[in-house]
mmCIF file of C-alpha atoms in Angstrom:
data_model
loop_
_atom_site.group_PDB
_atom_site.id
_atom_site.type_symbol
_atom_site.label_atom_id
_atom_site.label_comp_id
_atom_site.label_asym_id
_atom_site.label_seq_id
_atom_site.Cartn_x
_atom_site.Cartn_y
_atom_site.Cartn_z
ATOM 1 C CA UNK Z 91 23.704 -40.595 6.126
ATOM 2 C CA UNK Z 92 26.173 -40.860 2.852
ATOM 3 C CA UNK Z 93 24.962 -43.228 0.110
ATOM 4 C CA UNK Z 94 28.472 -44.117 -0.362
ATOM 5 C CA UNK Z 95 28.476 -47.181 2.385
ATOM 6 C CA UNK Z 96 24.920 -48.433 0.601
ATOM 7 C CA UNK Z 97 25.834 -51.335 -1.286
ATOM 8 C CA UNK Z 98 22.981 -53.317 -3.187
ATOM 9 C CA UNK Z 99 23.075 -57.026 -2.033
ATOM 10 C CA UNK Z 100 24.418 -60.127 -4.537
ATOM 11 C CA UNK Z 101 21.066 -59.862 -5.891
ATOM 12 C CA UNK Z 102 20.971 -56.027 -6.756
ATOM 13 C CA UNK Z 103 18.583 -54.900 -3.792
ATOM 14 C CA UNK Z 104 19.289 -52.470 -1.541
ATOM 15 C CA UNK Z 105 17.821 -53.090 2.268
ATOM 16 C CA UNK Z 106 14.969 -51.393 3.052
ATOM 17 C CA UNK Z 107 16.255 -49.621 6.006
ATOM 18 C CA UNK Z 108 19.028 -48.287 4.227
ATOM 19 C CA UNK Z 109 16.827 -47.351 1.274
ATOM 20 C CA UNK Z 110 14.039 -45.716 3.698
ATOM 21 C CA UNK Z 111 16.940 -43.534 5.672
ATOM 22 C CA UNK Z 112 18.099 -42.679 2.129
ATOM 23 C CA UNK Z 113 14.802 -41.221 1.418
ATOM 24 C CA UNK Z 114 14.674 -39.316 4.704
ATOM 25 C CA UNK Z 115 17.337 -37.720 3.969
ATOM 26 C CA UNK Z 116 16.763 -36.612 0.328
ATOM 27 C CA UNK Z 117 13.814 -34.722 2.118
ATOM 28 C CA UNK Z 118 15.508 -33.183 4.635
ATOM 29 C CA UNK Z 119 17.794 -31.578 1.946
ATOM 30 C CA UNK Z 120 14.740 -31.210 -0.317
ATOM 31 C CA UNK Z 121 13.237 -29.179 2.323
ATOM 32 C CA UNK Z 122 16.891 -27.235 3.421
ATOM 33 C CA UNK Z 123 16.636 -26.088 -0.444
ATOM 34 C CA UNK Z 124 13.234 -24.305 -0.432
ATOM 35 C CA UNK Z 125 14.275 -22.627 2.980
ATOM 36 C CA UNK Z 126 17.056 -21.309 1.376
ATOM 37 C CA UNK Z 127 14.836 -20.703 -2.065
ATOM 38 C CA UNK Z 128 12.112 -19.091 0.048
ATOM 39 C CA UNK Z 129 14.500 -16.390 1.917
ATOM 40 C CA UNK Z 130 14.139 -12.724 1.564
ATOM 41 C CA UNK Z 131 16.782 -12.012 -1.932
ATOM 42 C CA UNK Z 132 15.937 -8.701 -2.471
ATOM 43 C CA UNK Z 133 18.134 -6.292 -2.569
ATOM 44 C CA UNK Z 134 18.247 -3.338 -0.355
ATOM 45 C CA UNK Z 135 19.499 0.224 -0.658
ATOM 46 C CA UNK Z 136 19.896 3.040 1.541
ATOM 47 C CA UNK Z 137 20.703 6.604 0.405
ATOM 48 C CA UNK Z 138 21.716 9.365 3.300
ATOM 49 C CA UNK Z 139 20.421 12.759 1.825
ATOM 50 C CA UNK Z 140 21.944 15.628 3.387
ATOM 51 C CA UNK Z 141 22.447 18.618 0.876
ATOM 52 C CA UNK Z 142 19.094 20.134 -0.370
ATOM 53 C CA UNK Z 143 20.513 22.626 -3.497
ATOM 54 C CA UNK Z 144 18.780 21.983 -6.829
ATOM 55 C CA UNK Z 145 21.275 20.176 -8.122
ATOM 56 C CA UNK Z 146 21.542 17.826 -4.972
ATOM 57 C CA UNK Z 147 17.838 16.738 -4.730
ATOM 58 C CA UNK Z 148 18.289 14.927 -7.511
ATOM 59 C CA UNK Z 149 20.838 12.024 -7.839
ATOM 60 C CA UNK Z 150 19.201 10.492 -4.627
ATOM 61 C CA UNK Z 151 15.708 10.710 -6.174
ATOM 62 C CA UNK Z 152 17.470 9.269 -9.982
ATOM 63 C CA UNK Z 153 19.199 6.643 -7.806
ATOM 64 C CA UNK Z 154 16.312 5.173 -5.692
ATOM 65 C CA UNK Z 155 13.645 5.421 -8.159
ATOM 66 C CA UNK Z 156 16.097 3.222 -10.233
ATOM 67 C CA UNK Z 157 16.944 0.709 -8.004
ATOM 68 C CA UNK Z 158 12.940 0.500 -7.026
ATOM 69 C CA UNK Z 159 12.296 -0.237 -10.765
ATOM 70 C CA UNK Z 160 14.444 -3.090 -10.480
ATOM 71 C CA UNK Z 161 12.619 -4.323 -7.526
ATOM 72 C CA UNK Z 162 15.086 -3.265 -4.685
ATOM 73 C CA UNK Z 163 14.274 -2.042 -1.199
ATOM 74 C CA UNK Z 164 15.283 1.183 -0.954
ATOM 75 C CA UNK Z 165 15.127 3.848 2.158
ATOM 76 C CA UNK Z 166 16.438 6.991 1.407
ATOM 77 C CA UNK Z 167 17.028 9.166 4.285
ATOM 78 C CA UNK Z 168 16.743 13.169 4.386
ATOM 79 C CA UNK Z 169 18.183 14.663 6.887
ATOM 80 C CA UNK Z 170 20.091 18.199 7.582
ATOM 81 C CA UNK Z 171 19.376 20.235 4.510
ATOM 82 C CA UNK Z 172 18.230 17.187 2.761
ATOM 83 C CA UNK Z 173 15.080 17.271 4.421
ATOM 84 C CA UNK Z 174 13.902 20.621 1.949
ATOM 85 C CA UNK Z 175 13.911 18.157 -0.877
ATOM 86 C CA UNK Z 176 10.567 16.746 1.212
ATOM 87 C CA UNK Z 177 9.162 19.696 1.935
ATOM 88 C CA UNK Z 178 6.752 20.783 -0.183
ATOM 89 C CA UNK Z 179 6.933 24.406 -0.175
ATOM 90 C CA UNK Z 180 11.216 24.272 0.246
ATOM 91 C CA UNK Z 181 11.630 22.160 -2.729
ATOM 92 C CA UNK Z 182 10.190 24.193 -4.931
ATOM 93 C CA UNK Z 183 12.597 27.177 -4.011
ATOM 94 C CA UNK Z 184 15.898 24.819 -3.948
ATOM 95 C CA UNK Z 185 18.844 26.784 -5.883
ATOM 96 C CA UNK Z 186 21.475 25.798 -7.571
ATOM 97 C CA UNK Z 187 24.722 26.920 -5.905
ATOM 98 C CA UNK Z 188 27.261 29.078 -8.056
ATOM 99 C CA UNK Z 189 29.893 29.571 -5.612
ATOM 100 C CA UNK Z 190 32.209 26.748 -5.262
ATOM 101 C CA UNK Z 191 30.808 24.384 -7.985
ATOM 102 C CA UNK Z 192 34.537 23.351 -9.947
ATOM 103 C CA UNK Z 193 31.522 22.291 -12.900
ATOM 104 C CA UNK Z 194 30.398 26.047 -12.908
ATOM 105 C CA UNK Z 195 31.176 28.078 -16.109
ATOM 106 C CA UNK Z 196 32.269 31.358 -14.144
ATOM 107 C CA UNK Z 197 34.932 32.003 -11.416
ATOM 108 C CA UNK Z 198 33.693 31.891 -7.896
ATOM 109 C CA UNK Z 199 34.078 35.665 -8.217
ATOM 110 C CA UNK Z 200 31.793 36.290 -10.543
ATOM 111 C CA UNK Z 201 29.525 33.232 -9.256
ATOM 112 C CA UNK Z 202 29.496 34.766 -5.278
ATOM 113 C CA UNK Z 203 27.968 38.479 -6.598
ATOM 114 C CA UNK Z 204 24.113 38.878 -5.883
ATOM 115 C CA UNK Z 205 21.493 37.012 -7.896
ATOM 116 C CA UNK Z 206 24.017 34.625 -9.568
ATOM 117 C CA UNK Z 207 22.340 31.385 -7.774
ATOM 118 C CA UNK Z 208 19.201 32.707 -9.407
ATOM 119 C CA UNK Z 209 20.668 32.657 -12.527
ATOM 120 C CA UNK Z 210 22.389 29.485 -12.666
ATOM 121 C CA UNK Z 211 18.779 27.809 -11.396
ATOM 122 C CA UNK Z 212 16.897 29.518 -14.100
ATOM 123 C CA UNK Z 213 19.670 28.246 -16.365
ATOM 124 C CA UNK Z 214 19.635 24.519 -14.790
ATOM 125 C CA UNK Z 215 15.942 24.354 -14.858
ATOM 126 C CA UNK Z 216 16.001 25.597 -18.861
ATOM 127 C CA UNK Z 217 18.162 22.625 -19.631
ATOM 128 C CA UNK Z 218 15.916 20.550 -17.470
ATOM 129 C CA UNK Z 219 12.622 21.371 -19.278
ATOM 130 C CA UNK Z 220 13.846 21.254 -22.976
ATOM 131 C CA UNK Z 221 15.751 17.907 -22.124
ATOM 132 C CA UNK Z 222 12.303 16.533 -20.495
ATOM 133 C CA UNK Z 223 13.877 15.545 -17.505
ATOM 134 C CA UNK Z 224 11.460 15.186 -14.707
ATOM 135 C CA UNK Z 225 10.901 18.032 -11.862
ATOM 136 C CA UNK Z 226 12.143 17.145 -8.141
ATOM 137 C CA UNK Z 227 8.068 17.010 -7.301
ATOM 138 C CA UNK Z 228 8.061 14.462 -10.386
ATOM 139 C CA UNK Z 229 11.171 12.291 -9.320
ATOM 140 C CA UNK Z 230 9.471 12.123 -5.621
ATOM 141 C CA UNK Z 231 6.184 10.899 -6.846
ATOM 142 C CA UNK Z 232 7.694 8.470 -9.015
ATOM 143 C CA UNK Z 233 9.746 7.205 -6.431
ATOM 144 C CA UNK Z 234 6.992 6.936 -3.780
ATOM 145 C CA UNK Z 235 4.551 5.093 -6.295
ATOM 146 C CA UNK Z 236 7.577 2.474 -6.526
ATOM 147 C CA UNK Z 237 7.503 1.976 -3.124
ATOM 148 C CA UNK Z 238 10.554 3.895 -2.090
ATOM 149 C CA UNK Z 239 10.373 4.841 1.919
ATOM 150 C CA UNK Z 240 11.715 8.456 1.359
ATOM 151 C CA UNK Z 241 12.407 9.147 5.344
ATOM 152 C CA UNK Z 242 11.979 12.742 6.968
ATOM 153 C CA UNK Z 243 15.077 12.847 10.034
ATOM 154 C CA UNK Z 244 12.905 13.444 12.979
ATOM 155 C CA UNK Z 245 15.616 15.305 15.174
ATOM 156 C CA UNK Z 246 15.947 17.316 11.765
ATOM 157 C CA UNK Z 247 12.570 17.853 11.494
ATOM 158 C CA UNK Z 248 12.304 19.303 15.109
ATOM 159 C CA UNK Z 249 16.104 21.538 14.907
ATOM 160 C CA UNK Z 250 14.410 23.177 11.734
ATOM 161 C CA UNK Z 251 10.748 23.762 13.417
ATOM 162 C CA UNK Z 252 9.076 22.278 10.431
ATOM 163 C CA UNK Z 253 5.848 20.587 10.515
ATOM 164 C CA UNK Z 254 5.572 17.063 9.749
ATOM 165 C CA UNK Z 255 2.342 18.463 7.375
ATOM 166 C CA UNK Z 256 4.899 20.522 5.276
ATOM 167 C CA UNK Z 257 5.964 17.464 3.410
ATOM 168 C CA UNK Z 258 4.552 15.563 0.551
ATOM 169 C CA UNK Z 259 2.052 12.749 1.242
ATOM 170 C CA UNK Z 260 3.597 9.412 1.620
ATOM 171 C CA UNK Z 261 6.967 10.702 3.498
ATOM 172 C CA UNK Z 262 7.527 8.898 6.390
ATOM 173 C CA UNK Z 263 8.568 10.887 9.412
ATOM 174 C CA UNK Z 264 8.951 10.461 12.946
ATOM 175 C CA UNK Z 265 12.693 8.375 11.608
ATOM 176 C CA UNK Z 266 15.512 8.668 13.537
ATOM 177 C CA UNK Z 267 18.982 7.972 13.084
ATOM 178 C CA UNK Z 268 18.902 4.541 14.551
ATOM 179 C CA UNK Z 269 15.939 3.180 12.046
ATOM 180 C CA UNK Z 270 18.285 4.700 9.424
ATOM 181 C CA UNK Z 271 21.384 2.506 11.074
ATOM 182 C CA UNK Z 272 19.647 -0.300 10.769
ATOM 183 C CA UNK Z 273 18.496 -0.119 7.212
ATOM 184 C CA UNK Z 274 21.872 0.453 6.667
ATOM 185 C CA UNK Z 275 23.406 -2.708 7.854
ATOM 186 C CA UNK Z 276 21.207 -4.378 6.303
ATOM 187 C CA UNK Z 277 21.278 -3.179 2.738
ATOM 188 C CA UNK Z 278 23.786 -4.602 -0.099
ATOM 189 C CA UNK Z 279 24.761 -0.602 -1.139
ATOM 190 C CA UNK Z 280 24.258 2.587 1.265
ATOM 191 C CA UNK Z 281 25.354 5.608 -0.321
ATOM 192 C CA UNK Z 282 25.455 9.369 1.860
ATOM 193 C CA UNK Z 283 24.788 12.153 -1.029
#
């Protein structure tokens, strides 16, 4: 009903009728507001982890346990060599790769002769400890007492023979590439890392 065709009378009262549908009205849109107010406005994020060097495991770890500290839902999802950043022996043996890295201080060279990926870990982790950034084991925990889902890729899981045991508590497995879909089309930002 518009208000515009409700005219009070000569003696500045408006029918009742008019006045009651008026009112009606006002609640209807009252009550379209909260259902708008009420919906789900939380953000959502989904990261696609597929590369599990050192170096790799951890923007998606920096990125979701960010986002989760803002109050976003965020999914990220290992799969291919991204899963080693969940497992719990694998992650602790990632290694920074020398060969190829335009960032690297060497020539590829130099960086593809034996023991050089070594090398530039132990050199990566240095810088790591004296800057007090947090380990990969750190950034996981963080991210899964934030409420991140961090998502083993079940077909992954099973082309790799792992054991859904190898990976840290509170990693959801059994995911497969359509759950991760999903998530995807409904988040406001996927990223593939």
């Amino acid at each position: 009903m518009s208000t515009d065709n409700t005219t009070p009378s000569a003696d500045g009262t408006i029918d009742a009728a008019e006045l009651q549908a008026l009112r009606e009205r006002v609640d209807e849109l009252e009550a379209s507001l909260a259902e708008l107010d009420d919906g789900d406005d939380q953000q959502k994020m989904t990261i696609i982890a597929t590369q599990g060097s050192f170096d790799m495991a951890y923007p998606p770890l920096i990125l979701a346990s960010t986002a989760a500290a803002f109050g976003w839902d965020v999914v990220v999802f290992h799969t291919f060599w991204g899963l080693d950043i969940l497992h719990e022996e694998k992650s602790k043996e990632l290694k920074l790769s020398a060969v190829g890295n335009p960032n690297m201080p060497m020539p590829n060279a130099l960086a593809a002769l034996p023991g050089m990926d070594s090398m530039a870990t132990k050199m990566m982790q240095k810088k790591i400890d004296e800057n007090g950034t947090a380990t990969i084991e750190e950034l996981i925990d963080l991210s899964l007492d934030q409420g991140v889902d961090l998502q083993a890729c079940q077909m992954t899981i099973e082309l790799m023979e792992y054991d859904e045991n190898d990976f840290y508590d509170g990693v959801t497995t059994g995911v497969g590439a359509a759950t991760a879909i999903q998530h995807m089309a409904e988040s406001d930002v996927q990223l593939l890392v």
